[in-house]
Amino acid sequence: MCALRVIVCRALYSVSNPLLRSTIQNGSVISARDCSLAGNKRHALRWDLTSDDIRTCTDSLINRVKAVYDDIGSLKIENVSVENTLKALAHAKLDYASSLHVLDFPQYVCPSKEVRAASTEADKKLSEFDVEISMREDVFQRITALQNKLQDNLSPEEKRFLDRLVTLGKRKGLHLSKDMQEEIKRKSKLICELSIEFNQNLNEDNTFLVFSENELGGLADSFLNGLDKTANGRYKVTLEYPHYFPLMKRCHNPETRRKMETAFHSRCKDVNTAILEQLIQLKAKVADLLGYTSHANYVLEINMAKNAGNVSDFLDTFYETLKPIGIKERKYILALKKRECLMKGFQYDGQINAWDLPYYMNQVEQCKFSVNKDKLIEYFPLDVVTEGLFGIYQELLGLTFTQVEHANVWHENVKLYSARDTETGEEIGQFYMDLHPREGKYGHAACFGLQPGCRGPDGKRSLPICSKTTFSEFSGTLVETDFVEVPSQMLENWVWEKEPLRRMSRHYKDGSPIPDNLLDKLIASRVANTGLMNLRQVVLGKVDQSLHSCPDADTAEVFAKHCEDILGVPATPGTNMIASFSHLVGGYDGQYYSYLWSEVYSMDIYFSRFKKEGIMNPKVGKEYRRVILEAGGSEDGMDMLKTFLGRDPCQDAFFQSKGLIKSQKTQTL
């Protein structure tokens, strides 16, 4: 798996450490290898493509890959072999994966709206092509013939690749009648198109609200000074994370928070609600055609969880454990709200509203744990945090990062780094960092892989970061969806340990070290709001399962019901958070539970190995890199866990990390 994905998506944007999340918001790390647009050559990725270039290169890539599939599909069944079928497909997939993202990635980051639009169109065209080549019955017949023909003489990864191709073919319905295949194909193409439109709507949204200085009471001068102003001196506040979250946590004015929360959860509400509800219907119909009881059961079949029943049991167990904690936390928050309303003359309505929750959860940290965010943040300037994190991960994983000077990038704020193995000096990859929000840029913390780490036709390895597989099909994050978050979540733990925090902190003015008492309070606050934060994850997991376990749904109604029943906080009337819940169109449909599921494993890894043997122990770090990161999807997640842990994984460490007491005995998963 890509180690640098871990650094930004979790360590910097960790939902668990609000201080570091506020230090860097709305960033992207993009892992890549220096490669050409056309394939696996050793020169830089091009980011100067025009809209015409993107269209031309898209057609060229499609024609190139289609030709390979045509050749395989025309083979006589009796003549199929590893060389002309399995390896030919592997090389075509590598070519496709190496060239694809230079074309579809600019839609998320390019400053030019024209190029973003061309990239979006390329994404639609390539997604349709994905459906086409994944449903080539002639190629599938030759793959199954090869599987029947070959019983031995394959390496474990070759056998896994061949078996996976057969499995994926069946999951596309290639064993069904022509008519059913065509219907599945039509619906699958429409699903791709609608998913891209959903994300495009969010990426291009530029909504902002206007407030007076009085309406923004409680916010620091540094925040206000960073806002644009209208002609009459009022402040423009966007819905980007660096504006939205600080305001929701710090603004004393409940009406301002209500307006912001309402706007935030109304982004693209009408158009995206319609898209998502159409997607739910389409996915349910495809699942039915393929013989599954629901879309959830369809996607879960190849995950660790296996089926919706297991996911439901998993989430229910968490809910029952967290429920009493959530009740206590809501009671405490209501007391805080009542006291503040009396002190400031606000009307007390006796309930926690959606716009109250982040504000009073922040108050809990201050009141219960004496966390002074204004003082703390002075010790975590961006460059110091980045330098400290880089140092920790380099030491831990045996890597050396060097910034590439005068690199070709898509925006002046983007930086490119080279990663080398510290022992051998061998370059094992490159990665970009794009940490600041801007108009048209993808608005959530993310990692985008640009180049798979596997062997090419010439036997040479194309290298992203850490991944070492034979086939691009298993490179990097191409693992079970409910295992993919494990490495990133595991590395969150370092931002809750004293020595690592010291390494990533210095006062922004004089470089002085952070005082012990501030660090101790920050670390103690890890368990603040444990119940409500995790219950929200249960809500999202349950909503996702509900939406993808039925033929159609009213998304706003389903979300509101689960918020009320599980979190105990009503959704704001007239809003629909699900209309901006991009996970449901970005590969996590029916699988959002994966965040909690993966966290169980990630905590087990950390507490059982790193915490026990030394959090900066390079021996454990290198073993982790070899067993977990390098293997990618070439092994089952459970097998990797057992190898690294030396036993079956269990839940104890997860509940301990949350400050929860588990009365029953250790439960294995």
Short mmCIF file of C-alpha atoms in Angstrom, two decimals, residues 185-520:
data_model
loop_
_atom_site.label_atom_id
_atom_site.label_comp_id
_atom_site.label_asym_id
_atom_site.label_seq_id
_atom_site.Cartn_x
_atom_site.Cartn_y
_atom_site.Cartn_z
CA LYS A 185 -23.81 -3.11 -19.44
CA ARG A 186 -26.29 -0.30 -20.13
CA LYS A 187 -27.04 0.20 -16.46
CA SER A 188 -23.36 0.00 -15.48
CA LYS A 189 -22.44 2.74 -17.95
CA LEU A 190 -25.20 4.96 -16.61
CA ILE A 191 -23.99 4.33 -13.05
CA CYS A 192 -20.50 5.51 -14.05
CA GLU A 193 -21.82 8.62 -15.78
CA LEU A 194 -24.06 9.63 -12.88
CA SER A 195 -21.30 9.05 -10.32
CA ILE A 196 -18.97 11.38 -12.19
CA GLU A 197 -21.68 14.04 -12.44
CA PHE A 198 -22.33 13.78 -8.69
CA ASN A 199 -18.68 14.53 -7.88
CA GLN A 200 -18.37 17.20 -10.55
CA ASN A 201 -21.29 19.08 -9.01
CA LEU A 202 -19.55 19.11 -5.63
CA ASN A 203 -16.14 20.03 -7.03
CA GLU A 204 -17.56 23.03 -8.89
CA ASP A 205 -19.72 24.26 -6.02
CA ASN A 206 -18.54 27.69 -4.85
CA THR A 207 -21.27 28.66 -2.39
CA PHE A 208 -20.39 31.28 0.22
CA LEU A 209 -22.28 33.14 2.92
CA VAL A 210 -21.84 36.74 4.08
CA PHE A 211 -21.68 37.75 7.73
CA SER A 212 -20.95 40.82 9.80
CA GLU A 213 -18.11 40.83 12.33
CA ASN A 214 -20.67 40.60 15.13
CA GLU A 215 -22.20 37.48 13.57
CA LEU A 216 -18.75 35.85 13.64
CA GLY A 217 -18.17 36.41 17.35
CA GLY A 218 -15.78 33.94 18.95
CA LEU A 219 -13.58 33.50 15.90
CA ALA A 220 -9.94 34.52 16.11
CA ASP A 221 -8.58 37.60 14.35
CA SER A 222 -6.28 35.32 12.34
CA PHE A 223 -9.36 33.57 10.94
CA LEU A 224 -11.19 36.82 10.13
CA ASN A 225 -8.09 38.32 8.51
CA GLY A 226 -7.97 35.39 6.10
CA LEU A 227 -11.49 36.01 4.79
CA ASP A 228 -12.40 38.04 1.72
CA LYS A 229 -14.71 40.98 2.24
CA THR A 230 -17.62 42.42 0.33
CA ALA A 231 -17.71 46.04 -0.84
CA ASN A 232 -19.53 47.06 2.35
CA GLY A 233 -17.00 45.36 4.64
CA ARG A 234 -18.87 42.16 5.48
CA TYR A 235 -17.05 38.83 5.55
CA LYS A 236 -17.40 36.13 2.87
CA VAL A 237 -17.29 32.63 4.34
CA THR A 238 -17.10 29.67 1.97
CA LEU A 239 -18.14 26.08 2.66
CA GLU A 240 -14.56 24.83 2.23
CA TYR A 241 -13.26 22.89 5.23
CA PRO A 242 -10.78 25.56 6.45
CA HIS A 243 -13.70 27.98 6.76
CA TYR A 244 -16.55 25.69 7.72
CA PHE A 245 -15.08 23.61 10.54
CA PRO A 246 -13.37 26.41 12.52
CA LEU A 247 -16.56 28.47 12.35
CA MET A 248 -18.76 25.58 13.46
CA LYS A 249 -16.48 24.89 16.42
CA ARG A 250 -15.77 28.43 17.58
CA CYS A 251 -18.54 30.83 16.57
CA HIS A 252 -20.63 31.88 19.59
CA ASN A 253 -23.60 32.93 17.49
CA PRO A 254 -25.99 29.96 17.09
CA GLU A 255 -27.85 31.59 14.20
CA THR A 256 -24.61 31.92 12.22
CA ARG A 257 -23.82 28.26 12.90
CA ARG A 258 -27.35 27.29 11.86
CA LYS A 259 -27.03 29.12 8.55
CA MET A 260 -23.63 27.55 7.85
CA GLU A 261 -24.69 24.02 8.76
CA THR A 262 -27.84 24.34 6.68
CA ALA A 263 -25.87 25.56 3.67
CA PHE A 264 -23.13 22.95 4.10
CA HIS A 265 -25.60 20.07 4.15
CA SER A 266 -27.60 21.56 1.29
CA ARG A 267 -24.70 21.61 -1.19
CA CYS A 268 -26.00 20.41 -4.57
CA LYS A 269 -29.03 19.10 -2.68
CA ASP A 270 -31.60 19.00 -5.45
CA VAL A 271 -29.46 17.71 -8.31
CA ASN A 272 -27.35 15.28 -6.27
CA THR A 273 -30.28 13.87 -4.32
CA ALA A 274 -31.93 12.97 -7.62
CA ILE A 275 -28.68 11.46 -8.93
CA LEU A 276 -28.03 9.40 -5.81
CA GLU A 277 -31.56 8.05 -5.60
CA GLN A 278 -31.35 7.05 -9.26
CA LEU A 279 -28.01 5.36 -8.57
CA ILE A 280 -29.53 3.39 -5.69
CA GLN A 281 -32.23 2.08 -8.01
CA LEU A 282 -29.80 1.22 -10.79
CA LYS A 283 -27.41 -0.62 -8.49
CA ALA A 284 -30.26 -2.60 -6.95
CA LYS A 285 -31.45 -3.63 -10.42
CA VAL A 286 -27.96 -4.74 -11.49
CA ALA A 287 -27.55 -6.74 -8.28
CA ASP A 288 -30.90 -8.41 -8.90
CA LEU A 289 -29.92 -9.32 -12.47
CA LEU A 290 -26.75 -10.90 -11.13
CA GLY A 291 -28.69 -12.96 -8.61
CA TYR A 292 -27.97 -11.01 -5.41
CA THR A 293 -30.56 -9.97 -2.85
CA SER A 294 -29.15 -6.43 -2.65
CA HIS A 295 -26.36 -4.21 -3.90
CA ALA A 296 -24.86 -4.35 -0.40
CA ASN A 297 -24.57 -8.13 -0.55
CA TYR A 298 -23.11 -7.86 -4.05
CA VAL A 299 -20.24 -5.54 -3.08
CA LEU A 300 -19.60 -7.25 0.25
CA GLU A 301 -19.10 -10.70 -1.25
CA ILE A 302 -15.43 -9.99 -2.02
CA ASN A 303 -14.76 -8.03 1.19
CA MET A 304 -13.61 -9.35 4.53
CA ALA A 305 -17.13 -8.95 5.91
CA LYS A 306 -18.64 -11.18 3.16
CA ASN A 307 -22.30 -10.17 3.60
CA ALA A 308 -24.69 -7.53 4.93
CA GLY A 309 -25.67 -9.66 7.91
CA ASN A 310 -22.13 -9.64 9.26
CA VAL A 311 -21.89 -5.86 8.76
CA SER A 312 -25.19 -5.35 10.56
CA ASP A 313 -24.04 -7.46 13.51
CA PHE A 314 -20.74 -5.58 13.61
CA LEU A 315 -22.39 -2.15 13.66
CA ASP A 316 -25.04 -3.25 16.15
CA THR A 317 -22.36 -4.48 18.56
CA PHE A 318 -20.59 -1.13 18.35
CA TYR A 319 -23.83 0.74 18.83
CA GLU A 320 -24.73 -1.17 21.98
CA THR A 321 -21.26 -0.55 23.40
CA LEU A 322 -21.31 3.16 22.55
CA LYS A 323 -24.95 3.90 23.38
CA PRO A 324 -24.55 4.54 27.14
CA ILE A 325 -21.45 6.67 26.52
CA GLY A 326 -23.39 8.73 23.97
CA ILE A 327 -26.23 9.30 26.44
CA LYS A 328 -23.79 10.65 29.04
CA GLU A 329 -22.07 12.88 26.51
CA ARG A 330 -25.36 14.34 25.24
CA LYS A 331 -26.42 15.06 28.82
CA TYR A 332 -23.17 16.91 29.48
CA ILE A 333 -23.47 18.90 26.25
CA LEU A 334 -27.04 19.91 27.07
CA ALA A 335 -25.82 21.20 30.43
CA LEU A 336 -23.12 23.23 28.68
CA LYS A 337 -25.67 24.63 26.23
CA LYS A 338 -28.15 25.54 28.96
CA ARG A 339 -25.46 27.36 30.93
CA GLU A 340 -24.24 29.29 27.88
CA CYS A 341 -27.78 30.25 26.86
CA LEU A 342 -28.40 31.69 30.32
CA MET A 343 -25.08 33.56 30.31
CA LYS A 344 -25.47 35.03 26.81
CA GLY A 345 -29.20 35.55 26.72
CA PHE A 346 -29.97 32.96 24.05
CA GLN A 347 -33.22 31.02 24.08
CA TYR A 348 -32.66 27.47 25.36
CA ASP A 349 -34.65 24.94 23.31
CA GLY A 350 -33.75 21.89 25.38
CA GLN A 351 -32.17 19.90 22.54
CA ILE A 352 -28.91 19.43 20.69
CA ASN A 353 -29.25 20.64 17.11
CA ALA A 354 -26.97 19.65 14.26
CA TRP A 355 -25.37 23.12 14.34
CA ASP A 356 -24.76 22.78 18.09
CA LEU A 357 -22.84 19.51 18.00
CA PRO A 358 -19.37 20.57 16.74
CA TYR A 359 -19.48 23.75 18.84
CA TYR A 360 -20.24 22.02 22.13
CA MET A 361 -17.99 19.04 21.38
CA ASN A 362 -15.22 21.65 21.17
CA GLN A 363 -16.41 23.06 24.49
CA VAL A 364 -16.14 19.59 26.02
CA GLU A 365 -12.45 19.46 25.13
CA GLN A 366 -11.91 22.82 26.79
CA CYS A 367 -14.01 22.18 29.88
CA LYS A 368 -13.16 18.54 30.61
CA PHE A 369 -9.59 18.40 29.32
CA SER A 370 -8.49 22.06 29.54
CA VAL A 371 -7.33 21.99 25.92
CA ASN A 372 -6.46 25.53 24.83
CA LYS A 373 -6.63 25.31 21.05
CA ASP A 374 -5.57 28.92 20.54
CA LYS A 375 -2.38 28.29 22.47
CA LEU A 376 -1.76 24.83 21.06
CA ILE A 377 -2.05 25.79 17.42
CA GLU A 378 0.83 28.24 17.79
CA TYR A 379 3.13 25.24 18.11
CA PHE A 380 1.96 23.46 14.96
CA PRO A 381 2.81 25.54 11.88
CA LEU A 382 2.41 23.68 8.60
CA ASP A 383 6.09 23.38 7.68
CA VAL A 384 7.02 22.06 11.13
CA VAL A 385 4.23 19.48 11.16
CA THR A 386 5.18 18.27 7.69
CA GLU A 387 8.88 18.09 8.53
CA GLY A 388 8.18 16.21 11.75
CA LEU A 389 5.84 13.69 10.15
CA PHE A 390 8.25 13.07 7.30
CA GLY A 391 11.04 12.45 9.79
CA ILE A 392 8.96 9.98 11.77
CA TYR A 393 7.86 7.95 8.77
CA GLN A 394 11.30 7.98 7.19
CA GLU A 395 12.87 6.62 10.37
CA LEU A 396 10.11 4.13 10.99
CA LEU A 397 9.82 2.70 7.48
CA GLY A 398 13.42 2.99 6.34
CA LEU A 399 12.73 5.67 3.70
CA THR A 400 14.36 8.94 2.66
CA PHE A 401 12.28 11.79 1.16
CA THR A 402 13.84 14.54 -0.96
CA GLN A 403 11.97 17.41 -2.56
CA VAL A 404 12.38 17.51 -6.34
CA GLU A 405 13.44 20.99 -7.40
CA HIS A 406 11.84 22.71 -10.42
CA ALA A 407 9.32 19.88 -10.72
CA ASN A 408 6.57 19.88 -13.32
CA VAL A 409 3.36 20.32 -11.31
CA TRP A 410 -0.24 21.44 -11.94
CA HIS A 411 -0.19 24.37 -9.48
CA GLU A 412 2.54 26.50 -7.93
CA ASN A 413 1.65 25.32 -4.41
CA VAL A 414 2.22 21.65 -5.28
CA LYS A 415 5.46 19.94 -4.22
CA LEU A 416 6.99 16.76 -5.62
CA TYR A 417 9.12 14.42 -3.50
CA SER A 418 11.33 11.46 -4.32
CA ALA A 419 11.32 8.48 -1.95
CA ARG A 420 14.34 6.19 -1.64
CA ASP A 421 15.13 3.11 0.38
CA THR A 422 17.47 4.35 3.11
CA GLU A 423 19.62 1.21 3.11
CA THR A 424 20.15 0.78 -0.63
CA GLY A 425 19.60 4.31 -1.89
CA GLU A 426 17.28 2.91 -4.53
CA GLU A 427 14.46 5.20 -5.62
CA ILE A 428 11.19 3.45 -4.85
CA GLY A 429 8.78 6.16 -5.89
CA GLN A 430 7.65 9.75 -6.01
CA PHE A 431 4.70 11.61 -4.51
CA TYR A 432 3.08 15.00 -4.79
CA MET A 433 1.64 17.12 -1.98
CA ASP A 434 -1.18 19.56 -2.71
CA LEU A 435 -2.31 20.84 0.67
CA HIS A 436 -4.35 23.99 0.14
CA PRO A 437 -7.95 24.55 -1.03
CA ARG A 438 -8.76 26.54 -4.16
CA GLU A 439 -11.68 26.99 -6.49
CA GLY A 440 -12.53 23.86 -8.45
CA LYS A 441 -10.33 21.60 -6.36
CA TYR A 442 -11.60 18.39 -4.76
CA GLY A 443 -12.78 19.43 -1.31
CA HIS A 444 -12.00 16.45 0.91
CA ALA A 445 -8.74 14.99 2.22
CA ALA A 446 -7.66 12.35 -0.26
CA CYS A 447 -4.95 10.29 -1.90
CA PHE A 448 -4.90 9.70 -5.64
CA GLY A 449 -2.63 6.97 -6.97
CA LEU A 450 -1.14 7.82 -10.34
CA GLN A 451 1.13 4.88 -11.06
CA PRO A 452 0.90 1.22 -9.99
CA GLY A 453 3.92 -0.48 -8.46
CA CYS A 454 4.41 -3.70 -10.42
CA ARG A 455 6.53 -5.34 -13.12
CA GLY A 456 6.20 -4.28 -16.75
CA PRO A 457 6.69 -6.25 -19.98
CA ASP A 458 10.44 -5.61 -19.79
CA GLY A 459 10.62 -7.11 -16.30
CA LYS A 460 11.42 -3.74 -14.75
CA ARG A 461 9.36 -2.45 -11.89
CA SER A 462 7.24 0.69 -12.11
CA LEU A 463 7.43 2.17 -8.66
CA PRO A 464 4.99 4.27 -6.62
CA ILE A 465 5.74 3.95 -2.90
CA CYS A 466 6.34 0.71 -0.98
CA SER A 467 4.06 -1.54 -3.09
CA LYS A 468 5.90 -4.48 -4.67
CA THR A 469 3.57 -6.71 -6.64
CA THR A 470 3.84 -8.52 -9.95
CA PHE A 471 0.50 -7.29 -11.31
CA SER A 472 -1.02 -3.81 -11.33
CA GLU A 473 -4.30 -5.45 -10.30
CA PHE A 474 -2.88 -5.87 -6.78
CA SER A 475 -0.77 -2.74 -6.49
CA GLY A 476 -1.05 -0.24 -3.67
CA THR A 477 -4.55 0.24 -2.28
CA LEU A 478 -6.18 -2.43 -4.48
CA VAL A 479 -7.10 -4.56 -1.49
CA GLU A 480 -10.43 -5.44 0.12
CA THR A 481 -12.30 -2.18 0.74
CA ASP A 482 -12.74 -3.02 4.42
CA PHE A 483 -8.97 -3.44 4.75
CA VAL A 484 -7.81 -0.44 2.71
CA GLU A 485 -7.97 2.05 5.62
CA VAL A 486 -5.90 -0.10 7.99
CA PRO A 487 -2.44 1.38 7.25
CA SER A 488 -3.60 5.00 7.28
CA GLN A 489 -5.58 4.57 10.49
CA MET A 490 -2.73 2.70 12.14
CA LEU A 491 -0.40 5.65 11.61
CA GLU A 492 -2.85 8.01 13.30
CA ASN A 493 -1.56 6.71 16.60
CA TRP A 494 1.75 8.55 16.31
CA VAL A 495 -0.02 11.91 16.60
CA TRP A 496 -1.21 10.92 20.07
CA GLU A 497 2.23 10.06 21.45
CA LYS A 498 4.40 12.62 23.25
CA GLU A 499 7.73 12.17 21.50
CA PRO A 500 6.31 12.19 17.94
CA LEU A 501 4.27 15.27 18.84
CA ARG A 502 7.43 16.97 20.02
CA ARG A 503 9.09 16.21 16.68
CA MET A 504 6.25 17.81 14.72
CA SER A 505 5.87 20.95 16.85
CA ARG A 506 7.70 24.23 17.49
CA HIS A 507 6.40 27.68 18.25
CA TYR A 508 5.83 29.54 15.02
CA LYS A 509 7.58 32.68 16.30
CA ASP A 510 10.66 31.60 18.24
CA GLY A 511 10.90 27.84 17.60
CA SER A 512 10.50 27.03 21.29
CA PRO A 513 9.33 23.51 22.24
CA ILE A 514 5.76 22.86 23.26
CA PRO A 515 5.34 22.76 27.08
CA ASP A 516 4.68 19.37 28.68
CA ASN A 517 1.41 20.46 30.27
CA LEU A 518 -0.05 21.42 26.88
CA LEU A 519 1.00 18.10 25.37
CA ASP A 520 -0.38 16.11 28.28
#
